[in-house]
Amino acid sequence: MTRLTSACVAALVLYALATRSTAQTVYPTGTTIYDPDKSWNGFTVLSPLGTPAVLVIDMNGNVVKRWEDVNNSAGGPARVLPGGIVMSASGARPPHQESLALIRRDFDGKDLWQFSRSEQIATREGGMVWSARQHHDWQLESFPAGYYSPESTPNANSGNTLILTHTDRMQ
């Protein structure tokens, strides 16, 4: 029995070493392959967790635009609308997974619209503030797909906005 156990352990160690040497251990970041002749050129909108900004990158991974002071952890995806307008969550309420406001800003970062009056909430410091309590997603009435398409151009200046929010209930 001990020979069989030793042989199995040796086989497992050899298998682990063999697969480890063939598997990639360091994954590259950024643009790894970009062939303009085989790709559609464009931009990507990112709202990375832990980064209080909305980023627009080109096909080479270069940041071409950055909007600051947004909250991407709970507010759902940021979206760039026609005319360079960004719509995203803003403000946080740790440890709750919610944002204080949903905002629309122009290309230069000026606030154009804000929704933050869903409910008054207590801050960690004991004060009260108005909050959207927005959680994970929102959608413009004129933007049903949630991403830009030439056939579906959202109206960034008017229309209804559906916002997923929550509230505390005690029974």
Tab-separated table of N, CA and C in Angstrom:
chain	number	residue	atom	x	y	z
A	1	MET	N	0.816	-1.194	0.000
A	1	MET	CA	0.000	0.000	0.000
A	1	MET	C	0.854	1.250	0.000
A	2	THR	N	1.963	1.264	0.702
A	2	THR	CA	2.806	2.454	0.760
A	2	THR	C	3.471	2.711	-0.585
A	3	ARG	N	3.819	1.621	-1.352
A	3	ARG	CA	4.401	1.830	-2.678
A	3	ARG	C	3.374	2.480	-3.613
A	4	LEU	N	2.144	2.031	-3.528
A	4	LEU	CA	1.083	2.587	-4.363
A	4	LEU	C	0.839	4.047	-4.012
A	5	THR	N	0.805	4.365	-2.723
A	5	THR	CA	0.616	5.748	-2.286
A	5	THR	C	1.779	6.613	-2.757
A	6	SER	N	3.000	6.121	-2.600
A	6	SER	CA	4.180	6.878	-3.038
A	6	SER	C	4.160	7.101	-4.542
A	7	ALA	N	3.760	6.084	-5.289
A	7	ALA	CA	3.706	6.216	-6.747
A	7	ALA	C	2.651	7.246	-7.155
A	8	CYS	N	1.505	7.246	-6.473
A	8	CYS	CA	0.447	8.224	-6.783
A	8	CYS	C	0.903	9.638	-6.470
A	9	VAL	N	1.553	9.820	-5.317
A	9	VAL	CA	2.056	11.145	-4.949
A	9	VAL	C	3.094	11.608	-5.958
A	10	ALA	N	4.009	10.727	-6.355
A	10	ALA	CA	5.045	11.084	-7.334
A	10	ALA	C	4.405	11.466	-8.669
A	11	ALA	N	3.387	10.708	-9.083
A	11	ALA	CA	2.701	11.015	-10.339
A	11	ALA	C	2.016	12.375	-10.274
A	12	LEU	N	1.370	12.673	-9.149
A	12	LEU	CA	0.716	13.977	-8.998
A	12	LEU	C	1.724	15.117	-9.024
A	13	VAL	N	2.869	14.940	-8.357
A	13	VAL	CA	3.902	15.983	-8.351
A	13	VAL	C	4.438	16.199	-9.760
A	14	LEU	N	4.732	15.106	-10.479
A	14	LEU	CA	5.225	15.240	-11.852
A	14	LEU	C	4.186	15.904	-12.759
A	15	TYR	N	2.914	15.549	-12.596
A	15	TYR	CA	1.849	16.164	-13.377
A	15	TYR	C	1.750	17.656	-13.095
A	16	ALA	N	1.809	18.027	-11.814
A	16	ALA	CA	1.736	19.444	-11.439
A	16	ALA	C	2.903	20.226	-12.020
A	17	LEU	N	4.108	19.649	-11.956
A	17	LEU	CA	5.287	20.334	-12.512
A	17	LEU	C	5.205	20.433	-14.032
A	18	ALA	N	4.710	19.405	-14.678
A	18	ALA	CA	4.609	19.418	-16.143
A	18	ALA	C	3.595	20.451	-16.617
A	19	THR	N	2.439	20.513	-15.973
A	19	THR	CA	1.426	21.472	-16.408
A	19	THR	C	1.801	22.891	-16.009
A	20	ARG	N	2.541	23.030	-14.930
A	20	ARG	CA	2.942	24.365	-14.484
A	20	ARG	C	3.927	24.983	-15.464
A	21	SER	N	4.813	24.180	-16.019
A	21	SER	CA	5.811	24.728	-16.936
A	21	SER	C	5.197	25.108	-18.276
A	22	THR	N	4.058	24.512	-18.647
A	22	THR	CA	3.434	24.851	-19.925
A	22	THR	C	2.366	25.928	-19.791
A	23	ALA	N	1.837	26.116	-18.586
A	23	ALA	CA	0.785	27.119	-18.396
A	23	ALA	C	1.397	28.502	-18.232
A	24	GLN	N	0.695	29.490	-18.744
A	24	GLN	CA	1.144	30.865	-18.600
A	24	GLN	C	0.971	31.296	-17.147
A	25	THR	N	2.005	31.879	-16.574
A	25	THR	CA	1.933	32.259	-15.165
A	25	THR	C	1.816	33.760	-14.966
A	26	VAL	N	2.193	34.544	-15.962
A	26	VAL	CA	2.083	35.995	-15.864
A	26	VAL	C	1.221	36.466	-17.034
A	27	TYR	N	0.071	37.039	-16.710
A	27	TYR	CA	-0.845	37.464	-17.760
A	27	TYR	C	-0.584	38.922	-18.107
A	28	PRO	N	-0.385	39.236	-19.382
A	28	PRO	CA	-0.121	40.626	-19.766
A	28	PRO	C	-1.372	41.484	-19.616
A	29	THR	N	-1.160	42.758	-19.430
A	29	THR	CA	-2.268	43.701	-19.379
A	29	THR	C	-2.110	44.687	-20.517
A	30	GLY	N	-3.176	45.402	-20.796
A	30	GLY	CA	-3.131	46.363	-21.886
A	30	GLY	C	-3.434	45.690	-23.210
A	31	THR	N	-3.142	46.376	-24.291
A	31	THR	CA	-3.378	45.830	-25.622
A	31	THR	C	-2.274	44.846	-25.943
A	32	THR	N	-2.637	43.601	-26.177
A	32	THR	CA	-1.627	42.589	-26.483
A	32	THR	C	-1.447	42.416	-27.988
A	33	ILE	N	-2.535	42.439	-28.737
A	33	ILE	CA	-2.463	42.341	-30.197
A	33	ILE	C	-3.505	43.289	-30.776
A	34	TYR	N	-3.079	44.160	-31.657
A	34	TYR	CA	-4.006	45.053	-32.353
A	34	TYR	C	-3.580	45.138	-33.804
A	35	ASP	N	-4.362	44.579	-34.672
A	35	ASP	CA	-4.113	44.631	-36.109
A	35	ASP	C	-5.222	45.467	-36.730
A	36	PRO	N	-4.943	46.750	-37.064
A	36	PRO	CA	-5.981	47.636	-37.599
A	36	PRO	C	-6.664	47.103	-38.855
A	37	ASP	N	-5.967	46.275	-39.643
A	37	ASP	CA	-6.567	45.733	-40.861
A	37	ASP	C	-7.591	44.634	-40.566
A	38	LYS	N	-7.547	44.086	-39.362
A	38	LYS	CA	-8.455	43.003	-39.009
A	38	LYS	C	-9.410	43.385	-37.878
A	39	SER	N	-9.456	44.674	-37.550
A	39	SER	CA	-10.291	45.130	-36.431
A	39	SER	C	-11.103	46.343	-36.833
A	40	TRP	N	-12.216	46.526	-36.149
A	40	TRP	CA	-12.970	47.762	-36.269
A	40	TRP	C	-12.367	48.721	-35.268
A	41	ASN	N	-12.016	49.894	-35.725
A	41	ASN	CA	-11.427	50.884	-34.844
A	41	ASN	C	-12.520	51.489	-33.971
A	42	GLY	N	-12.169	51.879	-32.762
A	42	GLY	CA	-13.165	52.476	-31.892
A	42	GLY	C	-12.597	52.776	-30.528
A	43	PHE	N	-13.478	53.042	-29.596
A	43	PHE	CA	-13.103	53.371	-28.223
A	43	PHE	C	-13.854	52.452	-27.274
A	44	THR	N	-13.307	52.273	-26.098
A	44	THR	CA	-13.932	51.464	-25.060
A	44	THR	C	-14.120	52.317	-23.820
A	45	VAL	N	-15.320	52.261	-23.250
A	45	VAL	CA	-15.627	52.994	-22.021
A	45	VAL	C	-15.446	52.022	-20.861
A	46	LEU	N	-14.641	52.425	-19.896
A	46	LEU	CA	-14.372	51.594	-18.724
A	46	LEU	C	-14.785	52.322	-17.461
A	47	SER	N	-15.343	51.580	-16.537
A	47	SER	CA	-15.605	52.121	-15.206
A	47	SER	C	-15.057	51.096	-14.209
A	48	PRO	N	-13.723	51.047	-14.086
A	48	PRO	CA	-13.096	49.994	-13.284
A	48	PRO	C	-13.384	50.132	-11.792
A	49	LEU	N	-13.587	48.989	-11.145
A	49	LEU	CA	-13.813	48.982	-9.706
A	49	LEU	C	-12.603	49.556	-8.986
A	50	GLY	N	-12.866	50.304	-7.952
A	50	GLY	CA	-11.790	50.874	-7.162
A	50	GLY	C	-11.146	52.106	-7.782
A	51	THR	N	-11.633	52.533	-8.925
A	51	THR	CA	-11.108	53.732	-9.583
A	51	THR	C	-12.242	54.739	-9.674
A	52	PRO	N	-12.145	55.857	-8.971
A	52	PRO	CA	-13.248	56.834	-8.999
A	52	PRO	C	-13.231	57.685	-10.271
A	53	ALA	N	-13.260	57.007	-11.418
A	53	ALA	CA	-13.206	57.711	-12.696
A	53	ALA	C	-13.843	56.856	-13.779
A	54	VAL	N	-14.302	57.523	-14.826
A	54	VAL	CA	-14.736	56.858	-16.052
A	54	VAL	C	-13.636	57.109	-17.071
A	55	LEU	N	-13.173	56.041	-17.708
A	55	LEU	CA	-12.083	56.138	-18.675
A	55	LEU	C	-12.580	55.774	-20.065
A	56	VAL	N	-12.052	56.452	-21.063
A	56	VAL	CA	-12.259	56.078	-22.460
A	56	VAL	C	-10.875	55.778	-23.009
A	57	ILE	N	-10.712	54.550	-23.549
A	57	ILE	CA	-9.417	54.172	-24.108
A	57	ILE	C	-9.555	53.902	-25.597
A	58	ASP	N	-8.435	54.091	-26.315
A	58	ASP	CA	-8.427	53.788	-27.741
A	58	ASP	C	-7.996	52.336	-27.945
A	59	MET	N	-7.852	51.927	-29.188
A	59	MET	CA	-7.532	50.533	-29.499
A	59	MET	C	-6.118	50.137	-29.083
A	60	ASN	N	-5.269	51.106	-28.776
A	60	ASN	CA	-3.926	50.808	-28.293
A	60	ASN	C	-3.841	50.834	-26.780
A	61	GLY	N	-4.977	51.048	-26.099
A	61	GLY	CA	-4.987	51.052	-24.646
A	61	GLY	C	-4.645	52.390	-24.022
A	62	ASN	N	-4.533	53.437	-24.849
A	62	ASN	CA	-4.229	54.772	-24.332
A	62	ASN	C	-5.492	55.441	-23.806
A	63	VAL	N	-5.384	56.072	-22.654
A	63	VAL	CA	-6.514	56.812	-22.103
A	63	VAL	C	-6.656	58.104	-22.906
A	64	VAL	N	-7.843	58.296	-23.516
A	64	VAL	CA	-8.078	59.504	-24.310
A	64	VAL	C	-9.020	60.479	-23.606
A	65	LYS	N	-9.737	59.992	-22.592
A	65	LYS	CA	-10.617	60.868	-21.808
A	65	LYS	C	-10.819	60.238	-20.440
A	66	ARG	N	-10.906	61.104	-19.419
A	66	ARG	CA	-11.104	60.640	-18.044
A	66	ARG	C	-12.002	61.632	-17.319
A	67	TRP	N	-13.130	61.135	-16.784
A	67	TRP	CA	-14.001	61.929	-15.929
A	67	TRP	C	-13.762	61.469	-14.496
A	68	GLU	N	-13.559	62.407	-13.579
A	68	GLU	CA	-13.242	62.090	-12.184
A	68	GLU	C	-14.485	62.115	-11.295
A	69	ASP	N	-14.306	61.657	-10.066
A	69	ASP	CA	-15.309	61.742	-8.989
A	69	ASP	C	-16.608	61.025	-9.305
A	70	VAL	N	-16.494	59.776	-9.683
A	70	VAL	CA	-17.657	58.931	-9.871
A	70	VAL	C	-17.481	57.683	-9.008
A	71	ASN	N	-18.542	56.915	-8.838
A	71	ASN	CA	-18.501	55.714	-8.022
A	71	ASN	C	-18.922	54.546	-8.888
A	72	ASN	N	-17.989	53.675	-9.201
A	72	ASN	CA	-18.306	52.580	-10.109
A	72	ASN	C	-18.605	51.267	-9.404
A	73	SER	N	-18.390	51.190	-8.113
A	73	SER	CA	-18.554	49.908	-7.443
A	73	SER	C	-20.009	49.498	-7.292
A	74	ALA	N	-20.909	50.426	-7.118
A	74	ALA	CA	-22.303	50.051	-6.884
A	74	ALA	C	-23.252	50.600	-7.930
A	75	GLY	N	-22.846	51.617	-8.638
A	75	GLY	CA	-23.770	52.327	-9.497
A	75	GLY	C	-23.980	51.741	-10.863
A	76	GLY	N	-23.302	50.673	-11.169
A	76	GLY	CA	-23.470	50.079	-12.478
A	76	GLY	C	-22.583	50.753	-13.503
A	77	PRO	N	-22.758	50.404	-14.735
A	77	PRO	CA	-21.857	50.891	-15.766
A	77	PRO	C	-22.027	52.379	-16.063
A	78	ALA	N	-20.917	53.002	-16.362
A	78	ALA	CA	-20.957	54.377	-16.876
A	78	ALA	C	-21.179	54.277	-18.378
A	79	ARG	N	-21.875	55.266	-18.919
A	79	ARG	CA	-22.119	55.263	-20.353
A	79	ARG	C	-21.808	56.642	-20.916
A	80	VAL	N	-21.205	56.655	-22.096
A	80	VAL	CA	-20.931	57.906	-22.790
A	80	VAL	C	-22.001	58.075	-23.852
A	81	LEU	N	-22.645	59.235	-23.822
A	81	LEU	CA	-23.748	59.544	-24.724
A	81	LEU	C	-23.250	60.471	-25.831
A	82	PRO	N	-24.023	60.645	-26.894
A	82	PRO	CA	-23.616	61.558	-27.966
A	82	PRO	C	-23.282	62.946	-27.423
A	83	GLY	N	-22.307	63.584	-28.040
A	83	GLY	CA	-21.870	64.910	-27.620
A	83	GLY	C	-20.842	64.865	-26.503
A	84	GLY	N	-20.347	63.667	-26.171
A	84	GLY	CA	-19.333	63.557	-25.132
A	84	GLY	C	-19.882	63.689	-23.726
A	85	ILE	N	-21.133	63.348	-23.535
A	85	ILE	CA	-21.754	63.423	-22.212
A	85	ILE	C	-21.618	62.064	-21.546
A	86	VAL	N	-21.197	62.072	-20.285
A	86	VAL	CA	-21.066	60.838	-19.533
A	86	VAL	C	-22.165	60.778	-18.484
A	87	MET	N	-22.698	59.583	-18.257
A	87	MET	CA	-23.704	59.380	-17.224
A	87	MET	C	-23.208	58.237	-16.351
A	88	SER	N	-23.179	58.506	-15.030
A	88	SER	CA	-22.593	57.530	-14.120
A	88	SER	C	-23.079	57.783	-12.703
A	89	ALA	N	-22.826	56.828	-11.840
A	89	ALA	CA	-23.118	56.986	-10.421
A	89	ALA	C	-22.050	57.865	-9.774
A	90	SER	N	-22.426	58.514	-8.674
A	90	SER	CA	-21.497	59.381	-7.964
A	90	SER	C	-21.750	59.264	-6.466
A	91	GLY	N	-20.693	59.264	-5.704
A	91	GLY	CA	-20.810	59.186	-4.251
A	91	GLY	C	-21.064	57.766	-3.785
A	92	ALA	N	-20.579	57.442	-2.611
A	92	ALA	CA	-20.722	56.093	-2.070
A	92	ALA	C	-21.189	56.148	-0.627
A	93	ARG	N	-21.666	55.007	-0.148
A	93	ARG	CA	-22.109	54.883	1.225
A	93	ARG	C	-21.635	53.542	1.793
A	94	PRO	N	-20.322	53.408	1.999
A	94	PRO	CA	-19.816	52.141	2.523
A	94	PRO	C	-20.436	51.834	3.870
A	95	PRO	N	-20.689	50.601	4.196
A	95	PRO	CA	-20.428	49.386	3.412
A	95	PRO	C	-21.587	49.011	2.489
A	96	HIS	N	-22.573	49.879	2.347
A	96	HIS	CA	-23.720	49.588	1.484
A	96	HIS	C	-23.308	49.664	0.020
A	97	GLN	N	-23.895	48.834	-0.786
A	97	GLN	CA	-23.570	48.815	-2.203
A	97	GLN	C	-24.557	49.698	-2.946
A	98	GLU	N	-24.372	51.008	-2.787
A	98	GLU	CA	-25.272	51.968	-3.416
A	98	GLU	C	-24.534	53.282	-3.633
A	99	SER	N	-25.035	54.041	-4.585
A	99	SER	CA	-24.455	55.364	-4.838
A	99	SER	C	-25.415	56.439	-4.347
A	100	LEU	N	-24.850	57.597	-4.065
A	100	LEU	CA	-25.648	58.707	-3.553
A	100	LEU	C	-26.396	59.446	-4.649
A	101	ALA	N	-25.851	59.417	-5.865
A	101	ALA	CA	-26.482	60.174	-6.958
A	101	ALA	C	-26.195	59.510	-8.297
A	102	LEU	N	-27.062	59.760	-9.241
A	102	LEU	CA	-26.818	59.440	-10.638
A	102	LEU	C	-26.618	60.784	-11.320
A	103	ILE	N	-25.513	60.931	-12.038
A	103	ILE	CA	-25.165	62.239	-12.611
A	103	ILE	C	-24.965	62.152	-14.114
A	104	ARG	N	-25.145	63.281	-14.764
A	104	ARG	CA	-24.851	63.450	-16.185
A	104	ARG	C	-23.914	64.638	-16.279
A	105	ARG	N	-22.746	64.461	-16.900
A	105	ARG	CA	-21.752	65.532	-17.039
A	105	ARG	C	-21.378	65.726	-18.493
A	106	ASP	N	-20.994	66.972	-18.806
A	106	ASP	CA	-20.536	67.242	-20.166
A	106	ASP	C	-19.082	66.805	-20.325
A	107	PHE	N	-18.537	67.026	-21.509
A	107	PHE	CA	-17.181	66.578	-21.827
A	107	PHE	C	-16.149	67.188	-20.886
A	108	ASP	N	-16.400	68.415	-20.435
A	108	ASP	CA	-15.451	69.094	-19.557
A	108	ASP	C	-15.643	68.761	-18.074
A	109	GLY	N	-16.644	67.943	-17.745
A	109	GLY	CA	-16.868	67.541	-16.359
A	109	GLY	C	-17.875	68.383	-15.605
A	110	LYS	N	-18.553	69.296	-16.296
A	110	LYS	CA	-19.571	70.135	-15.654
A	110	LYS	C	-20.856	69.331	-15.469
A	111	ASP	N	-21.436	69.383	-14.255
A	111	ASP	CA	-22.687	68.680	-13.977
A	111	ASP	C	-23.836	69.295	-14.775
A	112	LEU	N	-24.559	68.444	-15.522
A	112	LEU	CA	-25.715	68.870	-16.303
A	112	LEU	C	-27.025	68.462	-15.648
A	113	TRP	N	-27.011	67.344	-14.926
A	113	TRP	CA	-28.216	66.790	-14.320
A	113	TRP	C	-27.798	65.869	-13.189
A	114	GLN	N	-28.649	65.773	-12.182
A	114	GLN	CA	-28.363	64.883	-11.059
A	114	GLN	C	-29.668	64.417	-10.427
A	115	PHE	N	-29.711	63.146	-10.058
A	115	PHE	CA	-30.821	62.638	-9.264
A	115	PHE	C	-30.251	62.099	-7.958
A	116	SER	N	-30.716	62.667	-6.842
A	116	SER	CA	-30.218	62.223	-5.536
A	116	SER	C	-31.287	62.322	-4.457
A	117	ARG	N	-32.533	62.446	-4.839
A	117	ARG	CA	-33.566	62.704	-3.823
A	117	ARG	C	-34.579	61.568	-3.694
A	118	SER	N	-34.073	60.364	-3.620
A	118	SER	CA	-34.957	59.232	-3.408
A	118	SER	C	-35.320	59.083	-1.934
A	119	GLU	N	-34.325	59.271	-1.068
A	119	GLU	CA	-34.542	59.040	0.363
A	119	GLU	C	-33.440	59.726	1.176
A	120	GLN	N	-33.795	60.220	2.348
A	120	GLN	CA	-32.772	60.761	3.251
A	120	GLN	C	-32.175	59.609	4.038
A	121	ILE	N	-30.839	59.625	4.139
A	121	ILE	CA	-30.130	58.558	4.848
A	121	ILE	C	-29.155	59.161	5.848
A	122	ALA	N	-28.793	58.368	6.843
A	122	ALA	CA	-27.821	58.800	7.848
A	122	ALA	C	-26.408	58.522	7.346
A	123	THR	N	-25.515	59.473	7.571
A	123	THR	CA	-24.115	59.287	7.228
A	123	THR	C	-23.391	58.630	8.396
A	124	ARG	N	-22.158	58.218	8.172
A	124	ARG	CA	-21.351	57.635	9.251
A	124	ARG	C	-21.120	58.632	10.381
A	125	GLU	N	-21.112	59.904	10.018
A	125	GLU	CA	-20.875	60.954	11.010
A	125	GLU	C	-22.145	61.314	11.780
A	126	GLY	N	-23.271	60.734	11.404
A	126	GLY	CA	-24.522	60.982	12.109
A	126	GLY	C	-25.415	62.020	11.469
A	127	GLY	N	-24.967	62.660	10.392
A	127	GLY	CA	-25.797	63.637	9.690
A	127	GLY	C	-26.767	62.954	8.740
A	128	MET	N	-27.627	63.737	8.141
A	128	MET	CA	-28.594	63.226	7.175
A	128	MET	C	-28.322	63.863	5.814
A	129	VAL	N	-28.347	63.057	4.746
A	129	VAL	CA	-28.171	63.555	3.384
A	129	VAL	C	-29.207	62.904	2.475
A	130	TRP	N	-29.544	63.587	1.395
A	130	TRP	CA	-30.407	62.997	0.382
A	130	TRP	C	-29.571	62.051	-0.469
A	131	SER	N	-30.166	60.948	-0.851
A	131	SER	CA	-29.455	59.949	-1.631
A	131	SER	C	-30.377	59.324	-2.670
A	132	ALA	N	-29.795	58.971	-3.795
A	132	ALA	CA	-30.546	58.212	-4.800
A	132	ALA	C	-30.710	56.766	-4.343
A	133	ARG	N	-29.781	56.272	-3.551
A	133	ARG	CA	-29.708	54.864	-3.155
A	133	ARG	C	-29.736	53.985	-4.399
A	134	GLN	N	-29.076	54.472	-5.422
A	134	GLN	CA	-29.031	53.809	-6.719
A	134	GLN	C	-28.112	52.594	-6.637
A	135	HIS	N	-28.578	51.489	-7.206
A	135	HIS	CA	-27.902	50.209	-7.031
A	135	HIS	C	-27.810	49.461	-8.358
A	136	HIS	N	-26.633	49.345	-8.881
A	136	HIS	CA	-26.281	48.497	-10.013
A	136	HIS	C	-26.715	48.932	-11.407
A	137	ASP	N	-27.815	49.577	-11.594
A	137	ASP	CA	-28.150	49.870	-12.986
A	137	ASP	C	-29.103	51.038	-13.114
A	138	TRP	N	-29.152	51.570	-14.306
A	138	TRP	CA	-30.040	52.660	-14.694
A	138	TRP	C	-30.191	52.572	-16.202
A	139	GLN	N	-31.224	53.187	-16.744
A	139	GLN	CA	-31.435	53.140	-18.181
A	139	GLN	C	-32.206	54.367	-18.642
A	140	LEU	N	-31.756	54.973	-19.714
A	140	LEU	CA	-32.500	56.069	-20.338
A	140	LEU	C	-33.622	55.490	-21.191
A	141	GLU	N	-34.758	56.160	-21.185
A	141	GLU	CA	-35.889	55.729	-22.003
A	141	GLU	C	-35.508	55.674	-23.483
A	142	SER	N	-34.688	56.611	-23.923
A	142	SER	CA	-34.299	56.679	-25.333
A	142	SER	C	-33.060	55.833	-25.643
A	143	PHE	N	-32.624	55.016	-24.699
A	143	PHE	CA	-31.379	54.261	-24.835
A	143	PHE	C	-31.599	52.817	-24.384
A	144	PRO	N	-32.583	52.106	-24.968
A	144	PRO	CA	-32.978	50.807	-24.433
A	144	PRO	C	-31.889	49.740	-24.503
A	145	ALA	N	-30.989	49.836	-25.455
A	145	ALA	CA	-29.944	48.817	-25.554
A	145	ALA	C	-28.861	49.014	-24.504
A	146	GLY	N	-28.665	50.249	-24.045
A	146	GLY	CA	-27.638	50.516	-23.053
A	146	GLY	C	-26.261	50.763	-23.640
A	147	TYR	N	-26.136	50.665	-24.942
A	147	TYR	CA	-24.872	50.965	-25.602
A	147	TYR	C	-25.180	51.671	-26.914
A	148	TYR	N	-24.209	52.421	-27.423
A	148	TYR	CA	-24.434	53.229	-28.614
A	148	TYR	C	-24.551	52.356	-29.858
A	149	SER	N	-25.494	52.709	-30.680
A	149	SER	CA	-25.669	52.088	-31.981
A	149	SER	C	-26.166	53.178	-32.923
A	150	PRO	N	-25.697	53.229	-34.150
A	150	PRO	CA	-26.197	54.251	-35.078
A	150	PRO	C	-27.709	54.202	-35.274
A	151	GLU	N	-28.314	53.029	-35.066
A	151	GLU	CA	-29.762	52.901	-35.209
A	151	GLU	C	-30.512	53.325	-33.942
A	152	SER	N	-29.809	53.510	-32.840
A	152	SER	CA	-30.449	53.845	-31.568
A	152	SER	C	-29.639	54.927	-30.878
A	153	THR	N	-29.866	56.160	-31.275
A	153	THR	CA	-29.128	57.275	-30.695
A	153	THR	C	-29.913	57.844	-29.522
A	154	PRO	N	-29.356	57.777	-28.320
A	154	PRO	CA	-30.083	58.264	-27.151
A	154	PRO	C	-30.174	59.779	-27.118
A	155	ASN	N	-31.232	60.263	-26.499
A	155	ASN	CA	-31.387	61.688	-26.275
A	155	ASN	C	-30.791	61.988	-24.905
A	156	ALA	N	-29.669	62.668	-24.887
A	156	ALA	CA	-28.950	62.911	-23.636
A	156	ALA	C	-29.521	64.074	-22.834
A	157	ASN	N	-30.458	64.810	-23.406
A	157	ASN	CA	-30.923	66.026	-22.741
A	157	ASN	C	-32.343	65.974	-22.192
A	158	SER	N	-33.102	64.944	-22.521
A	158	SER	CA	-34.470	64.879	-22.006
A	158	SER	C	-34.936	63.435	-21.986
A	159	GLY	N	-36.134	63.218	-21.473
A	159	GLY	CA	-36.701	61.884	-21.399
A	159	GLY	C	-36.604	61.322	-19.995
A	160	ASN	N	-37.264	60.206	-19.803
A	160	ASN	CA	-37.281	59.558	-18.495
A	160	ASN	C	-36.040	58.701	-18.291
A	161	THR	N	-35.668	58.543	-17.024
A	161	THR	CA	-34.554	57.681	-16.648
A	161	THR	C	-35.066	56.687	-15.612
A	162	LEU	N	-34.909	55.409	-15.904
A	162	LEU	CA	-35.277	54.355	-14.977
A	162	LEU	C	-34.058	54.057	-14.108
A	163	ILE	N	-34.227	54.146	-12.789
A	163	ILE	CA	-33.108	53.954	-11.871
A	163	ILE	C	-33.465	52.849	-10.886
A	164	LEU	N	-32.602	51.862	-10.769
A	164	LEU	CA	-32.788	50.796	-9.799
A	164	LEU	C	-32.298	51.296	-8.439
A	165	THR	N	-33.198	51.397	-7.503
A	165	THR	CA	-32.848	51.870	-6.162
A	165	THR	C	-33.382	50.876	-5.138
A	166	HIS	N	-33.034	51.077	-3.900
A	166	HIS	CA	-33.618	50.256	-2.857
A	166	HIS	C	-33.870	51.084	-1.624
A	167	THR	N	-34.641	50.502	-0.732
A	167	THR	CA	-34.976	51.178	0.522
A	167	THR	C	-35.036	50.132	1.631
A	168	ASP	N	-34.836	50.548	2.859
A	168	ASP	CA	-34.896	49.627	3.997
A	168	ASP	C	-36.328	49.548	4.496
A	169	ARG	N	-36.786	48.346	4.799
A	169	ARG	CA	-38.123	48.134	5.343
A	169	ARG	C	-37.993	47.283	6.595
A	170	MET	N	-38.708	47.674	7.626
A	170	MET	CA	-38.718	46.912	8.878
A	170	MET	C	-40.111	46.310	9.051
A	171	GLN	N	-40.174	45.037	9.432
A	171	GLN	CA	-41.454	44.390	9.674
A	171	GLN	C	-41.597	44.112	11.161
